PDB file of C-alpha atoms in Angstrom:
ATOM      1  CA  MET Y   1    -105.317  75.823  83.684  1.00 51.00           C
ATOM      2  CA  GLU Y   2    -104.347  74.069  81.298  1.00 47.00           C
ATOM      3  CA  VAL Y   3    -101.314  75.888  80.044  1.00 42.00           C
ATOM      4  CA  ALA Y   4    -100.178  75.589  83.711  1.00 51.00           C
ATOM      5  CA  LEU Y   5    -100.131  71.829  83.261  1.00 53.00           C
ATOM      6  CA  SER Y   6     -98.839  71.711  80.469  1.00 50.00           C
ATOM      7  CA  ARG Y   7     -95.223  72.113  82.849  1.00 58.00           C
ATOM      8  CA  PHE Y   8     -96.147  68.806  83.487  1.00 62.00           C
ATOM      9  CA  HIS Y   9     -96.714  66.938  80.697  1.00 65.00           C
ATOM     10  CA  GLU Y  10     -94.158  64.257  82.611  1.00 72.00           C
ATOM     11  CA  SER Y  11     -95.466  64.047  85.599  1.00 82.00           C
ATOM     12  CA  CYS Y  12     -98.408  62.585  87.500  1.00 87.00           C
ATOM     13  CA  VAL Y  13    -101.215  64.869  89.208  1.00 91.00           C
ATOM     14  CA  HIS Y  14    -102.651  63.433  92.687  1.00 94.00           C
ATOM     15  CA  CYS Y  15    -105.690  66.226  93.162  1.00 95.00           C
ATOM     16  CA  ILE Y  16    -108.469  65.860  95.707  1.00 96.00           C
ATOM     17  CA  CYS Y  17    -111.359  68.082  95.392  1.00 96.00           C
ATOM     18  CA  LEU Y  18    -112.565  69.409  98.430  1.00 95.00           C
ATOM     19  CA  ALA Y  19    -115.002  71.924  97.028  1.00 95.00           C
ATOM     20  CA  GLY Y  20    -116.780  72.673  94.547  1.00 95.00           C
ATOM     21  CA  LYS Y  21    -116.498  71.026  91.339  1.00 94.00           C
ATOM     22  CA  ALA Y  22    -114.044  70.730  88.156  1.00 94.00           C
ATOM     23  CA  ARG Y  23    -115.209  68.748  85.016  1.00 94.00           C
ATOM     24  CA  PHE Y  24    -112.611  67.800  82.096  1.00 92.00           C
ATOM     25  CA  ARG Y  25    -111.622  65.507  79.531  1.00 89.00           C
ATOM     26  CA  TYR Y  26    -109.135  62.881  80.199  1.00 85.00           C
ATOM     27  CA  PHE Y  27    -108.138  60.363  77.096  1.00 71.00           C
ATOM     28  CA  ASP Y  28    -111.766  61.704  75.285  1.00 69.00           C
ATOM     29  CA  ASN Y  29    -114.047  60.887  78.079  1.00 82.00           C
ATOM     30  CA  GLU Y  30    -115.915  63.114  80.372  1.00 90.00           C
ATOM     31  CA  PHE Y  31    -114.817  63.528  83.727  1.00 94.00           C
ATOM     32  CA  GLU Y  32    -116.335  65.235  87.172  1.00 95.00           C
ATOM     33  CA  LEU Y  33    -113.981  65.613  90.249  1.00 95.00           C
ATOM     34  CA  ALA Y  34    -116.484  66.657  92.902  1.00 95.00           C
ATOM     35  CA  PRO Y  35    -115.965  67.080  96.434  1.00 95.00           C
ATOM     36  CA  GLY Y  36    -114.663  63.654  98.349  1.00 94.00           C
ATOM     37  CA  GLY Y  37    -113.349  62.051  94.294  1.00 95.00           C
ATOM     38  CA  MET Y  38    -109.593  62.441  94.241  1.00 96.00           C
ATOM     39  CA  ALA Y  39    -108.210  63.170  89.947  1.00 95.00           C
ATOM     40  CA  VAL Y  40    -105.172  60.689  89.165  1.00 93.00           C
ATOM     41  CA  ILE Y  41    -103.894  61.809  86.567  1.00 89.00           C
ATOM     42  CA  SER Y  42    -100.389  60.352  84.748  1.00 82.00           C
ATOM     43  CA  SER Y  43    -100.780  61.359  80.919  1.00 78.00           C
ATOM     44  CA  PRO Y  44    -102.000  65.563  82.456  1.00 82.00           C
ATOM     45  CA  GLY Y  45    -101.067  65.819  77.520  1.00 74.00           C
ATOM     46  CA  SER Y  46    -104.503  64.222  77.366  1.00 75.00           C
ATOM     47  CA  LEU Y  47    -106.254  66.606  79.742  1.00 80.00           C
ATOM     48  CA  SER Y  48    -108.617  68.954  77.977  1.00 82.00           C
ATOM     49  CA  ALA Y  49    -111.469  71.292  78.412  1.00 83.00           C
ATOM     50  CA  ILE Y  50    -111.587  72.139  81.715  1.00 89.00           C
ATOM     51  CA  GLU Y  51    -113.742  73.263  83.938  1.00 92.00           C
ATOM     52  CA  THR Y  52    -114.258  74.496  87.188  1.00 91.00           C
ATOM     53  CA  GLY Y  53    -116.591  77.078  89.432  1.00 87.00           C
ATOM     54  CA  ALA Y  54    -115.578  79.708  91.403  1.00 91.00           C
ATOM     55  CA  ASP Y  55    -115.621  77.256  95.024  1.00 93.00           C
ATOM     56  CA  PHE Y  56    -113.384  75.115  93.484  1.00 94.00           C
ATOM     57  CA  ARG Y  57    -110.756  73.959  96.202  1.00 95.00           C
ATOM     58  CA  CYS Y  58    -108.287  70.999  95.606  1.00 94.00           C
ATOM     59  CA  GLU Y  59    -106.095  70.228  97.555  1.00 94.00           C
ATOM     60  CA  TYR Y  60    -102.374  68.720  94.779  1.00 93.00           C
ATOM     61  CA  ILE Y  61     -99.446  66.778  94.469  1.00 93.00           C
ATOM     62  CA  ILE Y  62     -97.740  66.314  91.452  1.00 91.00           C
ATOM     63  CA  ALA Y  63     -94.262  64.676  91.175  1.00 87.00           C
ATOM     64  CA  PRO Y  64     -92.220  63.266  87.899  1.00 82.00           C
ATOM     65  CA  ASN Y  65     -93.011  59.635  85.699  1.00 74.00           C
ATOM     66  CA  ASN Y  66     -89.004  59.387  86.184  1.00 69.00           C
ATOM     67  CA  LEU Y  67     -89.660  59.460  89.957  1.00 73.00           C
ATOM     68  CA  LEU Y  68     -92.743  57.839  90.436  1.00 76.00           C
ATOM     69  CA  GLN Y  69     -91.842  54.468  87.700  1.00 66.00           C
ATOM     70  CA  GLY Y  70     -88.971  53.317  90.252  1.00 65.00           C
ATOM     71  CA  LEU Y  71     -91.685  53.454  93.139  1.00 69.00           C
ATOM     72  CA  LEU Y  72     -94.382  51.376  91.715  1.00 64.00           C
ATOM     73  CA  PRO Y  73     -95.619  48.571  94.149  1.00 57.00           C
ATOM     74  CA  ALA Y  74     -94.086  45.450  93.095  1.00 51.00           C
ATOM     75  CA  ASN Y  75     -96.872  43.421  93.078  1.00 50.00           C
ATOM     76  CA  ASN Y  76     -97.875  42.469  89.889  1.00 50.00           C
ATOM     77  CA  TYR Y  77    -101.054  45.271  91.164  1.00 58.00           C
ATOM     78  CA  SER Y  78     -98.925  48.736  89.589  1.00 60.00           C
ATOM     79  CA  ILE Y  79     -99.423  47.313  85.630  1.00 60.00           C
ATOM     80  CA  PRO Y  80    -103.684  47.360  86.089  1.00 62.00           C
ATOM     81  CA  GLY Y  81    -103.442  49.484  88.636  1.00 68.00           C
ATOM     82  CA  SER Y  82    -102.352  51.578  86.257  1.00 69.00           C
ATOM     83  CA  VAL Y  83    -104.141  51.151  83.318  1.00 68.00           C
ATOM     84  CA  SER Y  84    -107.387  50.883  84.983  1.00 72.00           C
ATOM     85  CA  LEU Y  85    -107.356  54.419  85.895  1.00 77.00           C
ATOM     86  CA  SER Y  86    -106.040  55.837  82.945  1.00 73.00           C
ATOM     87  CA  ARG Y  87    -109.741  54.542  82.040  1.00 75.00           C
ATOM     88  CA  ASN Y  88    -110.970  56.284  84.786  1.00 85.00           C
ATOM     89  CA  PRO Y  89    -108.873  58.830  86.676  1.00 90.00           C
ATOM     90  CA  ILE Y  90    -111.079  59.115  89.217  1.00 94.00           C
ATOM     91  CA  LEU Y  91    -111.710  57.739  92.976  1.00 94.00           C
ATOM     92  CA  GLU Y  92    -114.337  57.908  95.590  1.00 94.00           C
ATOM     93  CA  LEU Y  93    -112.817  58.670  98.837  1.00 94.00           C
ATOM     94  CA  THR Y  94    -114.559  57.812 102.462  1.00 94.00           C
ATOM     95  CA  GLU Y  95    -113.829  59.472 105.549  1.00 94.00           C
ATOM     96  CA  GLU Y  96    -111.057  57.622 106.657  1.00 95.00           C
ATOM     97  CA  ASP Y  97    -109.376  57.170 103.237  1.00 95.00           C
ATOM     98  CA  MET Y  98    -109.913  61.101 102.154  1.00 96.00           C
ATOM     99  CA  ALA Y  99    -108.157  61.538 105.919  1.00 95.00           C
ATOM    100  CA  ARG Y 100    -104.938  59.346 104.685  1.00 95.00           C
ATOM    101  CA  MET Y 101    -104.360  60.893 100.962  1.00 96.00           C
ATOM    102  CA  ARG Y 102    -104.756  64.183 103.491  1.00 96.00           C
ATOM    103  CA  GLU Y 103    -101.806  63.190 105.390  1.00 96.00           C
ATOM    104  CA  ASP Y 104     -99.772  61.697 102.802  1.00 95.00           C
ATOM    105  CA  PHE Y 105     -99.907  65.202 101.313  1.00 95.00           C
ATOM    106  CA  ALA Y 106     -99.140  67.196 104.180  1.00 94.00           C
ATOM    107  CA  ALA Y 107     -96.234  64.775 104.989  1.00 93.00           C
ATOM    108  CA  ILE Y 108     -94.891  65.402 101.005  1.00 92.00           C
ATOM    109  CA  ALA Y 109     -95.591  69.479 100.765  1.00 90.00           C
ATOM    110  CA  VAL Y 110     -93.459  69.762 104.644  1.00 87.00           C
ATOM    111  CA  ARG Y 111     -90.886  67.774 103.054  1.00 85.00           C
ATOM    112  CA  LYS Y 112     -90.357  68.832  99.850  1.00 80.00           C
ATOM    113  CA  GLU Y 113     -88.892  72.356 101.341  1.00 80.00           C
ATOM    114  CA  TYR Y 114     -85.501  69.847 102.600  1.00 81.00           C
ATOM    115  CA  ARG Y 115     -84.094  70.299  99.327  1.00 76.00           C
ATOM    116  CA  GLY Y 116     -80.734  70.620 100.998  1.00 82.00           C
ATOM    117  CA  HIS Y 117     -81.261  66.890 102.127  1.00 82.00           C
ATOM    118  CA  LEU Y 118     -78.298  65.160 101.539  1.00 84.00           C
ATOM    119  CA  PHE Y 119     -80.104  61.858 101.027  1.00 85.00           C
ATOM    120  CA  TYR Y 120     -83.511  64.911  99.817  1.00 80.00           C
ATOM    121  CA  ARG Y 121     -84.276  61.952  96.407  1.00 80.00           C
ATOM    122  CA  GLU Y 122     -84.210  58.296  98.700  1.00 84.00           C
ATOM    123  CA  MET Y 123     -86.574  61.399 101.377  1.00 87.00           C
ATOM    124  CA  ALA Y 124     -89.100  62.289  98.408  1.00 85.00           C
ATOM    125  CA  GLY Y 125     -89.389  58.481  97.612  1.00 85.00           C
ATOM    126  CA  SER Y 126     -89.949  56.936 100.404  1.00 89.00           C
ATOM    127  CA  LEU Y 127     -92.867  59.391 101.090  1.00 91.00           C
ATOM    128  CA  LEU Y 128     -94.383  58.734  97.431  1.00 91.00           C
ATOM    129  CA  ARG Y 129     -94.019  55.404  98.466  1.00 89.00           C
ATOM    130  CA  THR Y 130     -96.783  55.492 101.049  1.00 92.00           C
ATOM    131  CA  MET Y 131     -98.957  58.146  99.253  1.00 93.00           C
ATOM    132  CA  ILE Y 132     -98.980  54.948  95.954  1.00 90.00           C
ATOM    133  CA  TYR Y 133     -99.687  52.035  98.275  1.00 89.00           C
ATOM    134  CA  ASP Y 134    -102.703  54.050  99.927  1.00 93.00           C
ATOM    135  CA  ILE Y 135    -104.013  54.856  96.757  1.00 91.00           C
ATOM    136  CA  PHE Y 136    -104.085  51.513  95.219  1.00 86.00           C
ATOM    137  CA  ASP Y 137    -105.209  49.836  98.493  1.00 88.00           C
ATOM    138  CA  ILE Y 138    -108.339  52.906  97.245  1.00 90.00           C
ATOM    139  CA  HIS Y 139    -108.354  51.255  93.497  1.00 86.00           C
ATOM    140  CA  ALA Y 140    -108.122  47.869  94.647  1.00 81.00           C
ATOM    141  CA  ARG Y 141    -111.430  48.203  97.051  1.00 82.00           C
ATOM    142  CA  ARG Y 142    -113.415  49.773  93.900  1.00 76.00           C
ATOM    143  CA  ASP Y 143    -112.058  47.192  91.337  1.00 68.00           C
ATOM    144  CA  GLY Y 144    -111.999  44.569  93.231  1.00 61.00           C
ATOM    145  CA  GLY Y 145    -108.382  44.175  92.942  1.00 52.00           C
ATOM    146  CA  GLY Y 146    -108.291  45.404  89.763  1.00 48.00           C
ATOM    147  CA  ARG Y 147    -108.019  42.224  87.635  1.00 51.00           C
ATOM    148  CA  GLN Y 148    -107.125  41.900  84.264  1.00 49.00           C
ATOM    149  CA  THR Y 149    -108.370  38.983  83.271  1.00 49.00           C
ATOM    150  CA  SER Y 150    -109.459  39.298  79.203  1.00 65.00           C
ATOM    151  CA  ARG Y 151    -106.864  39.007  76.571  1.00 76.00           C
ATOM    152  CA  ALA Y 152    -107.045  42.771  75.769  1.00 77.00           C
ATOM    153  CA  GLY Y 153    -105.879  43.313  79.053  1.00 74.00           C
ATOM    154  CA  TYR Y 154    -103.417  40.825  79.045  1.00 78.00           C
ATOM    155  CA  VAL Y 155    -101.701  41.847  76.142  1.00 85.00           C
ATOM    156  CA  THR Y 156    -102.079  45.815  77.769  1.00 83.00           C
ATOM    157  CA  GLY Y 157    -100.673  44.721  81.165  1.00 80.00           C
ATOM    158  CA  SER Y 158     -97.639  42.792  80.099  1.00 85.00           C
ATOM    159  CA  PHE Y 159     -96.745  45.537  77.218  1.00 89.00           C
ATOM    160  CA  PHE Y 160     -96.805  47.796  80.170  1.00 83.00           C
ATOM    161  CA  ALA Y 161     -94.829  45.486  82.025  1.00 81.00           C
ATOM    162  CA  MET Y 162     -92.652  46.541  78.831  1.00 87.00           C
ATOM    163  CA  ILE Y 163     -93.008  49.805  79.647  1.00 86.00           C
ATOM    164  CA  HIS Y 164     -91.906  50.463  83.058  1.00 77.00           C
ATOM    165  CA  GLU Y 165     -89.290  47.931  82.435  1.00 81.00           C
ATOM    166  CA  GLY Y 166     -87.131  50.780  80.592  1.00 85.00           C
ATOM    167  CA  GLU Y 167     -87.406  48.765  76.914  1.00 91.00           C
ATOM    168  CA  PRO Y 168     -88.004  52.541  75.372  1.00 92.00           C
ATOM    169  CA  ALA Y 169     -84.732  53.656  76.843  1.00 91.00           C
ATOM    170  CA  LYS Y 170     -83.854  50.955  73.602  1.00 93.00           C
ATOM    171  CA  HIS Y 171     -86.993  49.853  72.007  1.00 94.00           C
ATOM    172  CA  ARG Y 172     -89.252  52.163  69.748  1.00 94.00           C
ATOM    173  CA  GLU Y 173     -90.286  50.717  67.882  1.00 95.00           C
ATOM    174  CA  PRO Y 174     -93.827  48.857  68.126  1.00 95.00           C
ATOM    175  CA  SER Y 175     -92.535  45.781  66.067  1.00 94.00           C
ATOM    176  CA  TYR Y 176     -90.763  44.992  68.846  1.00 94.00           C
ATOM    177  CA  TYR Y 177     -92.983  44.585  71.947  1.00 94.00           C
ATOM    178  CA  ALA Y 178     -95.299  42.852  69.170  1.00 92.00           C
ATOM    179  CA  GLY Y 179     -92.812  40.406  68.570  1.00 92.00           C
ATOM    180  CA  ARG Y 180     -92.057  39.913  72.370  1.00 90.00           C
ATOM    181  CA  LEU Y 181     -95.929  39.163  72.405  1.00 88.00           C
ATOM    182  CA  ASN Y 182     -96.244  37.330  69.894  1.00 88.00           C
ATOM    183  CA  ILE Y 183     -98.930  39.320  68.341  1.00 91.00           C
ATOM    184  CA  SER Y 184     -98.965  41.504  65.238  1.00 92.00           C
ATOM    185  CA  VAL Y 185     -98.244  44.921  65.215  1.00 94.00           C
ATOM    186  CA  LYS Y 186    -102.056  45.767  64.450  1.00 93.00           C
ATOM    187  CA  TYR Y 187    -103.540  43.750  67.517  1.00 92.00           C
ATOM    188  CA  LEU Y 188    -100.744  45.205  69.595  1.00 93.00           C
ATOM    189  CA  GLY Y 189    -101.929  49.116  68.485  1.00 92.00           C
ATOM    190  CA  ASP Y 190    -105.879  48.364  68.351  1.00 91.00           C
ATOM    191  CA  THR Y 191    -106.060  46.896  71.986  1.00 88.00           C
ATOM    192  CA  VAL Y 192    -103.743  49.489  73.297  1.00 87.00           C
ATOM    193  CA  LYS Y 193    -105.276  51.788  71.883  1.00 85.00           C
ATOM    194  CA  ARG Y 194    -108.876  50.455  72.889  1.00 80.00           C
ATOM    195  CA  VAL Y 195    -107.792  50.329  76.827  1.00 75.00           C
ATOM    196  CA  THR Y 196    -105.881  52.942  77.766  1.00 74.00           C
ATOM    197  CA  GLY Y 197    -107.421  56.148  74.539  1.00 72.00           C
ATOM    198  CA  THR Y 198    -103.726  56.518  73.721  1.00 80.00           C
ATOM    199  CA  SER Y 199    -101.547  54.483  71.103  1.00 88.00           C
ATOM    200  CA  VAL Y 200     -98.690  52.524  71.291  1.00 92.00           C
ATOM    201  CA  SER Y 201     -95.797  54.518  69.808  1.00 93.00           C
ATOM    202  CA  ASP Y 202     -97.152  57.800  72.284  1.00 88.00           C
ATOM    203  CA  HIS Y 203     -97.167  55.204  75.000  1.00 88.00           C
ATOM    204  CA  ILE Y 204     -93.224  54.139  73.980  1.00 92.00           C
ATOM    205  CA  ASN Y 205     -91.873  57.427  72.938  1.00 91.00           C
ATOM    206  CA  ARG Y 206     -93.899  59.449  76.231  1.00 85.00           C
ATOM    207  CA  ALA Y 207     -91.316  56.851  78.035  1.00 86.00           C
ATOM    208  CA  ALA Y 208     -88.571  56.853  76.444  1.00 90.00           C
ATOM    209  CA  ALA Y 209     -88.329  61.066  76.805  1.00 88.00           C
ATOM    210  CA  SER Y 210     -88.624  60.464  79.998  1.00 83.00           C
ATOM    211  CA  THR Y 211     -85.686  58.491  80.621  1.00 88.00           C
ATOM    212  CA  LEU Y 212     -83.774  61.212  77.734  1.00 90.00           C
ATOM    213  CA  ARG Y 213     -84.730  63.784  79.964  1.00 86.00           C
ATOM    214  CA  ASP Y 214     -83.101  62.294  83.237  1.00 84.00           C
ATOM    215  CA  TYR Y 215     -80.199  61.454  81.494  1.00 88.00           C
ATOM    216  CA  ILE Y 216     -79.903  64.697  79.670  1.00 88.00           C
ATOM    217  CA  GLU Y 217     -80.354  66.098  83.095  1.00 82.00           C
ATOM    218  CA  ASN Y 218     -78.615  64.368  85.974  1.00 80.00           C
ATOM    219  CA  SER Y 219     -76.397  62.086  84.653  1.00 79.00           C
ATOM    220  CA  GLY Y 220     -73.990  64.426  83.784  1.00 81.00           C
ATOM    221  CA  MET Y 221     -72.780  61.872  80.322  1.00 88.00           C
ATOM    222  CA  SER Y 222     -71.591  63.246  76.777  1.00 91.00           C
ATOM    223  CA  MET Y 223     -74.293  63.598  74.197  1.00 92.00           C
ATOM    224  CA  THR Y 224     -72.674  61.118  72.120  1.00 94.00           C
ATOM    225  CA  GLN Y 225     -72.955  58.997  75.362  1.00 94.00           C
ATOM    226  CA  ILE Y 226     -76.717  59.082  75.725  1.00 94.00           C
ATOM    227  CA  ALA Y 227     -76.961  58.828  72.086  1.00 94.00           C
ATOM    228  CA  GLU Y 228     -74.625  55.275  72.306  1.00 94.00           C
ATOM    229  CA  ALA Y 229     -77.001  53.967  76.126  1.00 94.00           C
ATOM    230  CA  MET Y 230     -80.423  54.865  74.008  1.00 95.00           C
ATOM    231  CA  ASN Y 231     -79.548  53.057  70.785  1.00 94.00           C
ATOM    232  CA  PHE Y 232     -79.996  56.849  69.143  1.00 94.00           C
ATOM    233  CA  SER Y 233     -78.409  56.163  65.278  1.00 91.00           C
ATOM    234  CA  SER Y 234     -77.083  59.679  65.144  1.00 92.00           C
ATOM    235  CA  LEU Y 235     -76.783  62.396  67.557  1.00 92.00           C
ATOM    236  CA  SER Y 236     -78.659  64.245  65.088  1.00 93.00           C
ATOM    237  CA  TYR Y 237     -82.078  61.196  65.377  1.00 94.00           C
ATOM    238  CA  LEU Y 238     -80.776  61.726  68.898  1.00 94.00           C
ATOM    239  CA  ASN Y 239     -81.513  66.091  68.193  1.00 93.00           C
ATOM    240  CA  ARG Y 240     -84.849  65.277  65.803  1.00 93.00           C
ATOM    241  CA  PHE Y 241     -86.391  63.587  68.611  1.00 94.00           C
ATOM    242  CA  CYS Y 242     -85.195  65.220  71.436  1.00 92.00           C
ATOM    243  CA  ARG Y 243     -87.182  68.688  70.031  1.00 91.00           C
ATOM    244  CA  ARG Y 244     -90.416  66.672  68.440  1.00 91.00           C
ATOM    245  CA  HIS Y 245     -90.777  65.258  72.382  1.00 88.00           C
ATOM    246  CA  LEU Y 246     -89.446  67.898  74.845  1.00 86.00           C
ATOM    247  CA  GLY Y 247     -89.306  70.961  72.693  1.00 85.00           C
ATOM    248  CA  LEU Y 248     -85.895  71.748  73.529  1.00 87.00           C
ATOM    249  CA  SER Y 249     -82.380  70.641  71.495  1.00 90.00           C
ATOM    250  CA  PRO Y 250     -80.272  68.428  73.871  1.00 90.00           C
ATOM    251  CA  THR Y 251     -77.813  71.573  74.572  1.00 89.00           C
ATOM    252  CA  GLU Y 252     -80.620  73.688  74.916  1.00 87.00           C
ATOM    253  CA  LEU Y 253     -82.522  71.365  77.429  1.00 84.00           C
ATOM    254  CA  ARG Y 254     -79.429  70.817  80.072  1.00 84.00           C
ATOM    255  CA  ARG Y 255     -79.257  74.647  80.706  1.00 82.00           C
ATOM    256  CA  VAL Y 256     -82.769  75.208  81.265  1.00 71.00           C
ATOM    257  CA  THR Y 257     -84.177  74.727  85.427  1.00 39.00           C
ATOM    258  CA  VAL Y 258     -87.057  73.957  85.359  1.00 39.00           C
ATOM    259  CA  ALA Y 259     -89.160  75.737  88.417  1.00 37.00           C
ATOM    260  CA  CYS Y 260     -91.879  74.263  89.861  1.00 35.00           C
ATOM    261  CA  GLN Y 261     -94.896  75.976  91.716  1.00 34.00           C
ATOM    262  CA  GLY Y 262     -97.005  74.475  94.576  1.00 43.00           C
ATOM    263  CA  ASN Y 263     -96.645  70.410  95.260  1.00 46.00           C
ATOM    264  CA  ALA Y 264     -94.864  70.230  93.175  1.00 48.00           C
ATOM    265  CA  LEU Y 265     -91.285  66.993  93.383  1.00 51.00           C
TER     266      LEU Y 265
END
């Protein structure tokens, strides 16, 4: 199962448990997903030690992060909500919540087959946006609105705001983000690591790699144009970054078409 999820490293997994149980580690913390629960995993690469019983059944939706980022609610909830879910990805669903989420999943599962639709991305986006708002509604009730009032919460939320605004496309040095927040690089690194379990550099590089993948696969731009757009100092630097974070050279990645199975958009 962990091998299968590695294909969706740059995606978010939404999984509803219908029967049985699953145990896993996420950002080095242990969790259990049981019937009536839902797991929202925005960083599948941070999953490990996954164990499922023979009777485990679930429904899931997997969607690429570069699509979801443009759909996150513009109501100041997405940042603290996302941070909170990285710390505890399990949501307990009421019967009404379960019915709502399964309805959202079913609508997406049906429409994902309409790949010939001239407005497929927009159509999929509208269905995913409904799902996202439903998830944040459930989450807000769990966390009392998800407000971050501490200094650590403010710093982490502000850092993620810059991530979501696309800053890693051009700025990949932690010092840039620390400077924007008027704090030291060490304080930023220690705070983000403590709150999310992941380093500042990993968050930045993950977002930059997602943007790079989108440029390579969807833009039609030349590698030189991509290097200029993302402030890579040279094509060789672009090539090294791509190999390190996406596993292939830019040219190889452009040739590869990933066949996603299941309810993956």
